[in-house]
Structures are given as C-alpha cells and as structure tokens.
Short mmCIF file of C-alpha atoms in Angstrom, two decimals:
data_model
loop_
_atom_site.label_atom_id
_atom_site.label_comp_id
_atom_site.label_asym_id
_atom_site.label_seq_id
_atom_site.Cartn_x
_atom_site.Cartn_y
_atom_site.Cartn_z
CA UNK A 1 29.10 9.83 2.66
CA UNK A 2 31.97 8.03 0.88
CA UNK A 3 31.10 4.75 2.57
CA UNK A 4 27.50 5.07 1.46
CA UNK A 5 28.66 5.67 -2.14
CA UNK A 6 30.67 2.44 -2.12
CA UNK A 7 27.75 0.59 -0.60
CA UNK A 8 25.40 2.00 -3.22
CA UNK A 9 27.60 0.91 -6.11
CA UNK A 10 27.99 -2.64 -4.80
CA UNK A 11 24.28 -2.95 -3.95
CA UNK A 12 23.23 -1.79 -7.42
CA UNK A 13 25.75 -4.14 -9.01
CA UNK A 14 24.51 -7.18 -7.07
CA UNK A 15 20.91 -6.30 -7.93
CA UNK A 16 21.79 -6.16 -11.63
CA UNK A 17 21.12 -2.45 -12.09
CA UNK A 18 23.34 -1.18 -14.88
CA UNK A 19 23.70 2.46 -15.95
CA UNK A 20 21.09 3.26 -18.61
CA UNK A 21 21.80 4.40 -22.13
CA UNK A 22 22.09 8.14 -21.54
CA UNK A 23 21.23 8.83 -25.16
CA UNK A 24 17.64 7.92 -24.23
CA UNK A 25 15.37 9.81 -21.84
CA UNK A 26 15.93 8.84 -18.22
CA UNK A 27 14.96 9.79 -14.69
CA UNK A 28 17.37 10.26 -11.80
CA UNK A 29 16.89 8.57 -8.44
CA UNK A 30 18.08 10.88 -5.66
CA UNK A 31 19.10 9.86 -2.16
CA UNK A 32 16.95 12.00 0.19
CA UNK A 33 19.60 11.68 2.89
CA UNK A 34 22.14 13.81 1.01
CA UNK A 35 20.70 14.68 -2.39
CA UNK A 36 23.22 12.56 -4.30
CA UNK A 37 22.23 10.72 -7.45
CA UNK A 38 21.93 6.98 -6.85
CA UNK A 39 21.43 6.11 -10.50
CA UNK A 40 19.10 6.60 -13.41
CA UNK A 41 16.30 4.60 -15.00
CA UNK A 42 15.29 4.76 -18.63
CA UNK A 43 11.94 6.40 -19.33
CA UNK A 44 9.53 4.50 -21.53
CA UNK A 45 8.12 5.96 -24.73
CA UNK A 46 4.62 5.54 -26.18
CA UNK A 47 6.05 2.84 -28.46
CA UNK A 48 7.55 1.04 -25.45
CA UNK A 49 4.13 1.11 -23.81
CA UNK A 50 2.44 -0.51 -26.82
CA UNK A 51 5.08 -3.24 -27.00
CA UNK A 52 4.72 -3.92 -23.29
CA UNK A 53 0.95 -4.27 -23.42
CA UNK A 54 1.05 -6.45 -26.56
CA UNK A 55 3.58 -8.76 -24.91
CA UNK A 56 1.55 -8.95 -21.69
CA UNK A 57 -1.62 -9.84 -23.58
CA UNK A 58 0.17 -12.56 -25.53
CA UNK A 59 1.59 -14.10 -22.35
CA UNK A 60 -1.75 -13.82 -20.53
CA UNK A 61 -3.53 -15.97 -23.12
CA UNK A 62 -1.16 -18.81 -22.21
CA UNK A 63 -0.64 -18.04 -18.49
CA UNK A 64 -4.38 -18.19 -17.72
CA UNK A 65 -4.42 -21.86 -18.81
CA UNK A 66 -1.36 -22.80 -16.75
CA UNK A 67 -2.61 -24.61 -13.62
CA UNK A 68 -2.88 -22.31 -10.61
CA UNK A 69 -0.70 -24.50 -8.32
CA UNK A 70 2.05 -24.37 -10.96
CA UNK A 71 1.70 -20.60 -11.09
CA UNK A 72 2.09 -20.71 -7.32
CA UNK A 73 5.32 -22.68 -7.66
CA UNK A 74 6.83 -19.90 -9.76
CA UNK A 75 5.75 -17.31 -7.20
CA UNK A 76 7.34 -19.48 -4.52
CA UNK A 77 10.66 -19.33 -6.38
CA UNK A 78 10.33 -15.54 -6.62
CA UNK A 79 9.89 -15.52 -2.85
CA UNK A 80 13.08 -17.57 -2.51
CA UNK A 81 14.98 -15.08 -4.68
CA UNK A 82 13.67 -12.23 -2.54
CA UNK A 83 15.06 -14.04 0.50
CA UNK A 84 18.47 -14.22 -1.19
CA UNK A 85 18.47 -10.51 -1.96
CA UNK A 86 16.64 -9.27 1.13
CA UNK A 87 19.59 -7.32 2.54
CA UNK A 88 20.56 -5.66 -0.74
CA UNK A 89 17.00 -4.87 -1.80
CA UNK A 90 16.17 -3.60 1.69
CA UNK A 91 19.24 -1.37 1.57
CA UNK A 92 18.19 0.02 -1.80
CA UNK A 93 14.70 0.75 -0.42
CA UNK A 94 16.38 2.73 2.35
CA UNK A 95 18.65 4.58 -0.07
CA UNK A 96 15.79 5.60 -2.36
CA UNK A 97 13.09 6.41 0.22
CA UNK A 98 15.04 7.50 3.30
CA UNK A 99 13.20 5.06 5.58
CA UNK A 100 15.46 3.43 8.16
CA UNK A 101 17.17 0.16 7.30
CA UNK A 102 14.98 -1.93 9.60
CA UNK A 103 11.95 -0.65 7.72
CA UNK A 104 13.61 -1.15 4.34
CA UNK A 105 14.36 -4.78 5.11
CA UNK A 106 10.95 -5.14 6.72
CA UNK A 107 9.34 -4.08 3.46
CA UNK A 108 11.17 -6.84 1.60
CA UNK A 109 10.12 -9.30 4.29
CA UNK A 110 6.54 -8.25 3.60
CA UNK A 111 7.08 -9.21 -0.04
CA UNK A 112 8.38 -12.59 1.06
CA UNK A 113 5.38 -13.09 3.33
CA UNK A 114 3.00 -12.20 0.50
CA UNK A 115 4.78 -14.69 -1.77
CA UNK A 116 4.20 -17.42 0.83
CA UNK A 117 0.57 -16.39 1.16
CA UNK A 118 0.13 -16.44 -2.62
CA UNK A 119 1.60 -19.93 -2.89
CA UNK A 120 -1.03 -21.27 -0.49
CA UNK A 121 -3.71 -19.25 -2.24
CA UNK A 122 -2.85 -20.91 -5.56
CA UNK A 123 -4.52 -24.07 -4.23
CA UNK A 124 -7.47 -22.27 -2.64
CA UNK A 125 -9.17 -20.26 -5.39
CA UNK A 126 -12.48 -21.64 -4.20
CA UNK A 127 -15.92 -21.16 -5.68
CA UNK A 128 -19.28 -22.14 -4.18
CA UNK A 129 -21.88 -24.80 -4.86
CA UNK A 130 -25.32 -23.18 -4.72
CA UNK A 131 -28.66 -24.95 -4.26
CA UNK A 132 -30.78 -24.74 -7.40
CA UNK A 133 -34.56 -24.32 -7.22
CA UNK A 134 -34.93 -26.49 -10.33
CA UNK A 135 -34.85 -30.30 -10.15
CA UNK A 136 -31.82 -32.06 -11.60
CA UNK A 137 -29.91 -28.81 -11.95
CA UNK A 138 -26.64 -27.85 -10.34
CA UNK A 139 -25.54 -24.28 -9.78
CA UNK A 140 -22.04 -23.19 -8.88
CA UNK A 141 -19.75 -20.19 -8.79
CA UNK A 142 -16.25 -20.20 -10.21
CA UNK A 143 -13.47 -17.65 -10.62
CA UNK A 144 -11.59 -17.03 -13.83
CA UNK A 145 -8.43 -14.99 -14.55
CA UNK A 146 -9.26 -11.38 -15.28
CA UNK A 147 -6.57 -10.26 -17.73
CA UNK A 148 -3.64 -7.84 -17.67
CA UNK A 149 -3.60 -5.80 -14.45
CA UNK A 150 -2.01 -2.37 -14.18
CA UNK A 151 -0.30 -1.53 -10.87
CA UNK A 152 0.63 2.06 -10.01
CA UNK A 153 2.73 2.29 -6.83
CA UNK A 154 3.85 5.17 -4.61
CA UNK A 155 7.31 6.12 -3.32
CA UNK A 156 6.73 5.35 0.35
CA UNK A 157 6.32 1.59 -0.16
CA UNK A 158 8.12 1.20 -3.48
CA UNK A 159 8.09 -2.60 -3.61
CA UNK A 160 5.73 -4.08 -0.99
CA UNK A 161 2.54 -2.66 -2.49
CA UNK A 162 3.50 -4.04 -5.90
CA UNK A 163 3.87 -7.49 -4.34
CA UNK A 164 0.44 -7.29 -2.64
CA UNK A 165 -1.06 -6.91 -6.08
CA UNK A 166 1.27 -8.66 -8.48
CA UNK A 167 1.94 -11.92 -6.65
CA UNK A 168 -1.75 -12.46 -5.90
CA UNK A 169 -2.76 -11.48 -9.43
CA UNK A 170 -0.18 -13.90 -10.84
CA UNK A 171 -1.51 -16.95 -9.01
CA UNK A 172 -5.00 -15.87 -10.09
CA UNK A 173 -3.82 -16.20 -13.70
CA UNK A 174 -3.24 -12.53 -14.57
CA UNK A 175 -0.24 -10.74 -16.01
CA UNK A 176 0.89 -7.45 -14.45
CA UNK A 177 2.24 -4.18 -15.83
CA UNK A 178 3.89 -2.06 -13.13
CA UNK A 179 4.27 1.72 -13.25
CA UNK A 180 6.37 2.69 -10.22
CA UNK A 181 6.87 6.13 -8.71
CA UNK A 182 9.44 8.20 -10.58
CA UNK A 183 10.93 9.02 -7.15
CA UNK A 184 11.90 5.38 -6.55
CA UNK A 185 12.56 3.70 -9.91
CA UNK A 186 15.66 1.71 -9.01
CA UNK A 187 13.93 -0.56 -6.48
CA UNK A 188 11.39 -1.39 -9.18
CA UNK A 189 14.14 -2.23 -11.66
CA UNK A 190 15.80 -4.46 -9.04
CA UNK A 191 12.55 -6.35 -8.35
CA UNK A 192 11.92 -6.78 -12.06
CA UNK A 193 15.41 -8.25 -12.46
CA UNK A 194 14.69 -10.74 -9.66
CA UNK A 195 11.38 -11.75 -11.23
CA UNK A 196 12.84 -12.07 -14.73
CA UNK A 197 15.51 -14.52 -13.58
CA UNK A 198 12.82 -16.82 -12.19
CA UNK A 199 10.44 -16.36 -15.11
CA UNK A 200 13.22 -17.05 -17.64
CA UNK A 201 13.98 -20.38 -15.97
CA UNK A 202 10.43 -21.48 -16.71
CA UNK A 203 9.83 -19.77 -20.05
CA UNK A 204 7.34 -17.28 -18.64
CA UNK A 205 9.01 -13.90 -19.15
CA UNK A 206 6.28 -11.29 -19.49
CA UNK A 207 4.04 -12.35 -16.62
CA UNK A 208 5.46 -9.36 -14.75
CA UNK A 209 6.48 -6.29 -16.70
CA UNK A 210 7.87 -2.91 -15.67
CA UNK A 211 7.33 0.39 -17.41
CA UNK A 212 9.01 3.44 -15.89
CA UNK A 213 7.33 6.44 -17.43
CA UNK A 214 5.85 9.86 -17.07
CA UNK A 215 2.13 10.30 -16.47
CA UNK A 216 1.55 12.07 -19.76
CA UNK A 217 3.26 9.32 -21.75
CA UNK A 218 2.60 6.10 -19.81
CA UNK A 219 0.14 6.86 -17.01
CA UNK A 220 -2.59 8.34 -19.19
CA UNK A 221 -2.37 5.47 -21.68
CA UNK A 222 -2.53 2.90 -18.90
CA UNK A 223 -5.66 4.45 -17.40
CA UNK A 224 -7.45 4.80 -20.72
CA UNK A 225 -6.47 1.39 -22.14
CA UNK A 226 -9.54 -0.85 -22.53
CA UNK A 227 -7.21 -3.86 -22.73
CA UNK A 228 -6.37 -3.39 -19.03
CA UNK A 229 -9.48 -4.46 -17.07
CA UNK A 230 -8.14 -3.48 -13.62
CA UNK A 231 -5.99 -0.61 -12.42
CA UNK A 232 -4.67 -0.87 -8.86
CA UNK A 233 -3.36 2.52 -7.74
CA UNK A 234 -1.75 3.65 -4.50
CA UNK A 235 -1.23 7.33 -3.78
CA UNK A 236 -2.95 10.55 -2.82
CA UNK A 237 -6.70 11.06 -2.87
CA UNK A 238 -6.19 13.66 -5.60
CA UNK A 239 -4.44 11.10 -7.76
CA UNK A 240 -7.09 8.50 -6.95
CA UNK A 241 -9.88 10.72 -8.21
CA UNK A 242 -8.10 11.07 -11.55
CA UNK A 243 -7.58 7.31 -11.76
CA UNK A 244 -11.16 6.48 -10.77
CA UNK A 245 -12.77 8.96 -13.15
CA UNK A 246 -10.57 8.02 -16.10
CA UNK A 247 -10.99 4.26 -15.71
CA UNK A 248 -14.71 4.58 -14.97
CA UNK A 249 -15.26 6.32 -18.31
CA UNK A 250 -14.32 3.05 -19.99
CA UNK A 251 -16.18 1.00 -17.36
CA UNK A 252 -12.98 -0.57 -16.11
CA UNK A 253 -12.27 -1.64 -12.54
CA UNK A 254 -10.15 0.20 -10.01
CA UNK A 255 -8.59 -0.89 -6.73
CA UNK A 256 -7.66 2.29 -4.87
CA UNK A 257 -5.46 2.70 -1.79
CA UNK A 258 -5.41 6.43 -1.12
CA UNK A 259 -4.92 8.92 1.69
CA UNK A 260 -5.20 8.23 5.39
CA UNK A 261 -5.79 10.64 8.27
CA UNK A 262 -5.52 8.06 10.97
CA UNK A 263 -6.68 8.63 14.52
CA UNK A 264 -5.77 6.96 17.80
CA UNK A 265 -7.96 7.34 20.89
CA UNK A 266 -6.33 7.00 24.31
CA UNK A 267 -8.83 6.54 27.12
CA UNK A 268 -8.24 7.41 30.79
CA UNK A 269 -7.93 3.70 31.64
CA UNK A 270 -5.33 2.95 28.93
CA UNK A 271 -1.88 1.50 29.50
CA UNK A 272 0.03 4.68 28.67
CA UNK A 273 3.41 3.01 28.19
CA UNK A 274 1.87 0.68 25.62
CA UNK A 275 0.14 3.58 23.91
CA UNK A 276 3.35 5.62 23.90
CA UNK A 277 5.37 2.93 22.10
CA UNK A 278 2.64 2.45 19.50
CA UNK A 279 2.22 6.16 18.87
CA UNK A 280 5.97 6.70 18.45
CA UNK A 281 6.24 4.12 15.68
CA UNK A 282 2.92 5.07 14.12
CA UNK A 283 3.68 8.80 13.99
CA UNK A 284 7.43 8.79 13.32
CA UNK A 285 8.00 5.58 11.34
CA UNK A 286 8.93 6.28 7.69
CA UNK A 287 9.16 9.92 8.82
CA UNK A 288 5.38 10.10 8.91
CA UNK A 289 5.11 9.13 5.23
CA UNK A 290 2.92 6.04 5.58
CA UNK A 291 -0.70 6.02 4.53
CA UNK A 292 -1.26 4.44 7.96
CA UNK A 293 0.79 7.00 9.91
CA UNK A 294 -0.90 8.39 13.02
CA UNK A 295 -2.00 11.98 12.33
CA UNK A 296 -4.53 12.62 15.12
CA UNK A 297 -4.05 11.56 18.75
CA UNK A 298 -7.19 11.95 20.87
CA UNK A 299 -6.36 12.13 24.60
CA UNK A 300 -9.05 11.86 27.26
CA UNK A 301 -8.61 14.76 29.68
CA UNK A 302 -7.70 12.61 32.67
CA UNK A 303 -4.47 11.42 31.01
CA UNK A 304 -3.88 14.19 28.46
CA UNK A 305 -1.27 16.10 30.46
CA UNK A 306 0.70 13.00 31.44
CA UNK A 307 0.61 11.53 27.93
CA UNK A 308 1.74 14.84 26.44
CA UNK A 309 4.72 14.95 28.83
CA UNK A 310 5.65 11.36 27.90
CA UNK A 311 5.48 12.20 24.21
CA UNK A 312 7.59 15.34 24.60
CA UNK A 313 10.25 13.37 26.43
CA UNK A 314 10.19 10.48 23.95
CA UNK A 315 10.31 12.77 20.92
CA UNK A 316 13.38 14.42 22.39
CA UNK A 317 15.18 11.05 22.27
CA UNK A 318 14.34 10.13 18.68
CA UNK A 319 17.61 9.69 16.83
CA UNK A 320 17.39 11.46 13.46
CA UNK A 321 20.07 10.83 10.86
CA UNK A 322 21.51 8.54 8.22
CA UNK A 323 18.83 5.86 7.69
CA UNK A 324 21.53 3.26 7.02
CA UNK A 325 22.86 3.66 10.57
CA UNK A 326 21.45 0.94 12.81
CA UNK A 327 20.67 3.31 15.70
CA UNK A 328 18.74 5.83 13.60
CA UNK A 329 14.99 5.90 14.29
CA UNK A 330 13.96 8.49 11.71
CA UNK A 331 15.47 9.31 8.35
CA UNK A 332 14.70 12.16 5.96
CA UNK A 333 11.56 13.07 4.06
CA UNK A 334 11.52 11.95 0.44
CA UNK A 335 12.51 15.31 -1.13
CA UNK A 336 12.68 19.08 -0.69
CA UNK A 337 9.12 19.44 -1.89
CA UNK A 338 8.00 17.33 1.08
CA UNK A 339 10.03 19.52 3.44
CA UNK A 340 8.41 22.66 2.06
CA UNK A 341 4.95 21.07 2.36
CA UNK A 342 5.66 20.38 6.04
CA UNK A 343 6.89 23.94 6.52
CA UNK A 344 3.70 25.34 4.99
CA UNK A 345 1.55 23.02 7.11
CA UNK A 346 3.22 24.15 10.34
CA UNK A 347 2.60 27.80 9.47
CA UNK A 348 -1.01 27.07 8.61
CA UNK A 349 -1.64 25.03 11.75
CA UNK A 350 -0.50 27.87 13.97
CA UNK A 351 -2.55 30.36 11.97
CA UNK A 352 -5.62 28.21 12.63
CA UNK A 353 -4.97 28.21 16.38
CA UNK A 354 -2.71 25.20 16.85
CA UNK A 355 0.20 25.30 19.30
CA UNK A 356 3.59 23.70 18.71
CA UNK A 357 4.49 21.48 21.67
CA UNK A 358 7.64 19.98 20.18
CA UNK A 359 9.65 19.91 16.97
CA UNK A 360 9.38 21.39 13.55
CA UNK A 361 11.72 21.63 10.61
CA UNK A 362 15.22 21.99 12.07
CA UNK A 363 16.54 18.55 13.06
CA UNK A 364 18.86 20.19 15.57
CA UNK A 365 22.15 19.42 13.83
CA UNK A 366 23.75 19.85 10.45
CA UNK A 367 22.64 16.86 8.39
CA UNK A 368 21.86 18.36 5.02
CA UNK A 369 19.43 16.35 2.93
CA UNK A 370 15.70 16.42 3.63
CA UNK A 371 15.73 16.00 7.40
CA UNK A 372 13.12 17.49 9.73
CA UNK A 373 12.16 17.16 13.37
CA UNK A 374 8.89 15.35 14.09
CA UNK A 375 6.31 17.79 15.44
CA UNK A 376 3.72 17.61 18.22
CA UNK A 377 0.95 20.19 18.10
CA UNK A 378 -2.06 20.89 20.31
CA UNK A 379 -5.06 21.22 18.03
CA UNK A 380 -8.84 21.12 17.83
CA UNK A 381 -10.78 18.50 15.93
CA UNK A 382 -12.61 21.14 13.89
CA UNK A 383 -9.51 22.88 12.52
CA UNK A 384 -9.61 22.77 8.69
CA UNK A 385 -6.07 21.39 8.34
CA UNK A 386 -6.91 18.54 10.70
CA UNK A 387 -9.38 17.31 8.08
CA UNK A 388 -6.54 16.89 5.57
CA UNK A 389 -3.64 14.48 5.24
CA UNK A 390 -0.25 16.18 5.60
CA UNK A 391 2.34 13.61 4.51
CA UNK A 392 4.90 14.45 7.18
CA UNK A 393 5.67 13.61 10.85
CA UNK A 394 3.08 16.00 12.29
CA UNK A 395 0.95 14.69 15.16
CA UNK A 396 -2.09 16.61 16.43
CA UNK A 397 -2.91 16.30 20.14
CA UNK A 398 -6.65 16.71 20.68
CA UNK A 399 -8.27 16.47 24.11
CA UNK A 400 -11.77 15.07 24.64
CA UNK A 401 -14.20 14.29 27.43
CA UNK A 402 -16.60 11.51 26.42
CA UNK A 403 -16.50 8.40 24.27
CA UNK A 404 -19.41 9.51 22.08
CA UNK A 405 -17.74 12.86 21.49
CA UNK A 406 -14.41 11.40 20.43
CA UNK A 407 -15.93 8.82 18.09
CA UNK A 408 -17.86 11.62 16.40
CA UNK A 409 -14.66 13.66 16.02
CA UNK A 410 -12.70 10.64 14.90
CA UNK A 411 -15.14 9.87 12.07
CA UNK A 412 -15.59 13.49 10.96
CA UNK A 413 -12.66 13.51 8.50
CA UNK A 414 -13.02 12.53 4.82
CA UNK A 415 -10.49 9.67 5.05
CA UNK A 416 -11.14 6.25 6.53
CA UNK A 417 -8.10 3.98 6.48
CA UNK A 418 -6.74 2.90 9.87
CA UNK A 419 -7.74 3.60 13.47
CA UNK A 420 -7.00 2.47 17.00
CA UNK A 421 -8.10 2.78 20.60
CA UNK A 422 -6.12 2.19 23.76
CA UNK A 423 -8.29 1.14 26.67
CA UNK A 424 -8.72 -1.51 29.37
CA UNK A 425 -12.50 -1.15 29.27
CA UNK A 426 -14.44 -3.77 27.34
CA UNK A 427 -17.40 -1.47 26.74
CA UNK A 428 -15.20 1.28 25.24
CA UNK A 429 -13.38 -1.22 23.03
CA UNK A 430 -16.52 -2.90 21.76
CA UNK A 431 -18.19 0.45 21.14
CA UNK A 432 -15.22 1.50 19.03
CA UNK A 433 -15.48 -1.75 17.04
CA UNK A 434 -19.26 -1.58 16.64
CA UNK A 435 -21.29 -0.21 13.75
CA UNK A 436 -21.39 3.19 15.47
CA UNK A 437 -17.67 3.13 16.22
CA UNK A 438 -14.72 3.60 13.88
CA UNK A 439 -15.72 4.02 10.23
CA UNK A 440 -12.29 2.94 8.96
CA UNK A 441 -11.30 -0.16 7.03
CA UNK A 442 -8.90 -1.07 9.86
CA UNK A 443 -9.78 -0.77 13.56
CA UNK A 444 -7.41 -1.91 16.30
CA UNK A 445 -7.49 -2.19 20.07
CA UNK A 446 -4.27 -1.61 22.06
CA UNK A 447 -2.02 -1.59 18.99
CA UNK A 448 -1.27 1.28 16.62
CA UNK A 449 -2.46 2.04 13.12
CA UNK A 450 0.67 0.93 11.23
CA UNK A 451 2.25 -2.42 10.57
CA UNK A 452 -0.76 -4.43 9.40
CA UNK A 453 -0.22 -8.16 8.97
CA UNK A 454 -0.52 -9.50 5.43
CA UNK A 455 -3.17 -12.07 6.37
CA UNK A 456 -5.94 -9.48 6.65
CA UNK A 457 -7.42 -7.40 3.86
CA UNK A 458 -5.80 -3.96 3.77
CA UNK A 459 -7.68 -0.82 2.74
CA UNK A 460 -10.10 1.86 3.80
CA UNK A 461 -13.35 3.68 3.17
CA UNK A 462 -14.46 7.15 2.02
CA UNK A 463 -11.62 9.15 0.46
CA UNK A 464 -9.25 6.25 1.06
CA UNK A 465 -10.83 4.65 -1.98
CA UNK A 466 -12.58 1.49 -0.82
CA UNK A 467 -9.99 -0.94 -2.20
CA UNK A 468 -8.75 -4.05 -0.42
CA UNK A 469 -5.36 -5.67 -0.99
CA UNK A 470 -3.19 -8.37 0.54
CA UNK A 471 -4.92 -11.07 2.62
CA UNK A 472 -8.38 -12.48 3.34
CA UNK A 473 -10.40 -12.66 0.10
CA UNK A 474 -8.73 -9.65 -1.56
CA UNK A 475 -7.67 -12.05 -4.35
CA UNK A 476 -11.18 -11.83 -5.79
CA UNK A 477 -10.42 -8.33 -7.12
CA UNK A 478 -8.04 -9.90 -9.65
CA UNK A 479 -10.55 -12.42 -11.03
CA UNK A 480 -13.90 -12.46 -12.77
CA UNK A 481 -16.77 -14.23 -11.06
CA UNK A 482 -18.76 -16.67 -13.14
CA UNK A 483 -22.08 -18.24 -12.14
CA UNK A 484 -22.67 -21.60 -13.81
CA UNK A 485 -25.88 -23.65 -14.02
CA UNK A 486 -25.83 -27.23 -15.33
CA UNK A 487 -29.03 -29.02 -16.36
CA UNK A 488 -28.56 -32.76 -16.16
CA UNK A 489 -32.24 -33.62 -16.77
CA UNK A 490 -34.29 -34.14 -19.92
CA UNK A 491 -36.57 -31.25 -19.00
CA UNK A 492 -36.21 -27.49 -19.28
CA UNK A 493 -37.92 -25.94 -16.25
CA UNK A 494 -37.56 -22.16 -15.93
CA UNK A 495 -36.69 -20.32 -12.75
CA UNK A 496 -39.43 -18.62 -10.72
CA UNK A 497 -41.88 -21.23 -12.03
CA UNK A 498 -42.35 -19.41 -15.35
CA UNK A 499 -44.27 -21.38 -17.99
CA UNK A 500 -43.30 -20.74 -21.62
CA UNK A 501 -44.72 -23.31 -24.00
CA UNK A 502 -45.20 -22.93 -27.75
#
C-alpha cells in the first residue's frame, strides 16, 4: 500500500488538509481498504458550536438580502472549483468510504451537477398570483429565506448529500451548518476548504460552515437549537426517529432521508440481460451501502431459475479489491462493525429459512481490510429479516406467481424509498406506477433503483422519512411560504362576504 500512502499525502495536500493540532480532541479517518489512518480532524467543543451558530446567524441577516441571482453566481464559482478538484476530491471519497474510484468521482460530479441546477434555480424562485374574491385586491404567494439550516450527512455519500441541501439552501438565501459523519470527516474538511476560497473572494465567509463533532457535544445541541429552523438529516431510520422527535419538540422542521429496503420486480416478459446489469450495480455498487441499494429481488417463476443462474455467474466475476484500482468493481465495507453486522445477518437469514446461493464474508483472497463477498440468498417475503435494512451487499431472491401478489409483498416492508420493475408489458408497468402499485418515493421501469438523476426530487415514504431533496421543487423545503394580499381600493370588503360595521 506504499503507493496509496504517497497518493493520500499528495491528495490531502492539494485539498488543503493539514494535520490538526493534536493537543486538541480529534477523530481519526481510517481507510477501510487496509485500516490505515488517513488523517485526523479536530473535534468541535460546545464553545465552538456556539461561535459557529452566532457567526452563521450574523451572516444570514445579510445573505438573505443579497439578490438570489448573485447568490447563484457564487454557487456557480463553487461548482467551478469542484470541477478543478474533481479527481482529488473523488479520490479522497474513495479513500475514506471504500467505494470504487468511478463512484467517488461520480459523487463529485453529482455535486457539480447540483451546483449547475442551483445556479438556474437562483433565477426561478417563483411564487404564484392567486385570484382574489374581493374587488380591487391582489393576492400572491412569495418565498422568503428560512434561516440557518443544519445538515447532518452519512458516511456512504459524504459530500453529495451535503451539496443537495447546502447549494440549494444557499441560493434560497439560507446559511448552512454541516455536521458530517465522524467516519468520513476529511472529505467534509476538503469541501469546506473549497467553499471558503470562493466565499472569501466575495466577502461571504460563513454562508457554509463545518462543525465536526460528537453527537453528545454537537449533534444534540444542533437538534435542540431553536435558532436552527430546519434540520436535514441522512442516515438510519433509528437515527431519524431521534432527529424527528427532538426537533418536533421545539416545533422545528425536519427533512429526513432514512433507510431503504428497495425491491426490484422482474416479470416473465422482462429483458433479462438488461435486468441483470441493473441488479448488479444496484446490489453491489458501494458494496451495498447505498440507501437505494437493491435488497429484495422478486423473480416471477417463469424466469426465476434462469435469472438466478445469470446472477450466480455474474457475481462470480465481480472483481473485489483496492477501490483505487480501475478494474475493481467492489471495494470494502466502511469498517469492521459493518463486516460483523453482515456476518450476523447471514447467520440470522439462514436461521429463518434462507438459503445461501452465492457469497458471504470471505472475499476469496487475502486482502485484509473490511472486504466481503456479495451474497445471494433465496428467501421468502415474510421472513422477519427481509423487513429490515441490512446495510451490506446481501440480495434476497424471492419467487412469485402473480402481479397482485408481488406488489403486495413489495409494499409490505416499513421502508419506501426506491423501487423498480423490469417488464415489456404495458399493463404490468402501468399497474406498478399506479396508485395501487409501488408505494415508494421513486418508482422506475426497466432501470434499477440506484443512480437517480439530480433533476427529480429524491426521497421516500414511510420509515424512509418523507423528505425530498435535490431537484423538482425540493427547494421549497429551505424557504418559508408567505401569502400576501394587497388592497388597492378605497374600500375594506371582508372575505366570505362577512359584514362588520360599527
């Protein structure tokens, strides 16, 4: 790994990540490929938190009055800086998370795409003109900046999810405080450095702020802080419940992107080669550590045997290894805890009646680190573990007979993020997309569950949290809606024809 060490040092240097003051509390970032320490990030104290919030509030009071298109121009320059550092930042994403390099760079590209989207959005923060029932009155709807937004991100997408929130919130007139995962702090520091260079050029340092801290010191304060009107949090459903309940006690807003237990239905008339390629990326990409990873594969009986054979063969050719190597298709899990969680899940699945078709924990060669083999398991839809999200490359193969049956099984889990069907039949496809079809926030036909484009709103229902980020009108979550009525007459008629005369 000597070459990787040299690469790490030069990447960190170019991204402006200096060793922290070791006299202060810090957190280590570990490379899941070999367990080596990539670097350390300083942990914030309670006093640091108060200074950060005070600074953000001060900047917000000025930023909200800065014209939205000019805010968009600054975001555009941040996008340009991300283009300059795409390779280095993408490499650091790979080093910290273990996702393959193509995915690491793809995540940075997603940030760039969101920046472009936000620039256009800065000139399209539209309200409505509404017909008034009163003569010589005009009614309209407008959107105002909300305030300081808190963003809590997860390890599996350490920078892209921040950009979905922060860049849109910024053009909406908000400031952002970011609490990243303690498993991936260095990518957050690198992004903050990129943003600060642009903000400093324009005198707007503080629009984006980073606070790397423990839940008990920073996280709890962020959730309970009445000065933060919106908390956007990405993570497990367990974490989301804590966020939702804590913020709700102060009547704040939450935008939650939580667990997924995503299902794909393959009908007898499907193009199996197309389905195979989609399932491979959806189940194995990011080593099964995406909220949109495919967990449940429903196979209609007519094609179940053939599709299972294709999957077994394809899984046997998945190249597992150093995620920086261009031919690697699957890197390691994030840490040993994730490996042990997968081990426990495999034991439990078999105890509940599941059958291992392929894979498991041993990657088949001596790699060290947190490597596993992706697993295929025959299962039943009613198995208790199938109702849960196991954050690992475990794919359940479930056979079905009828369309109504499989839709019922598909919707029976608590989560509702992403879903897909492979079919050549219009009736099957439209049934899946109808009100009695998929109950997920994302429903696709003949593509997988992962890799959503930034132009559509991203999010899901039920235990997934109900939040929407990224495209469409997701920007409205970062603003406050204001209904305005203007009376340009000399009279004062009341709505609903009410008479009130003294």
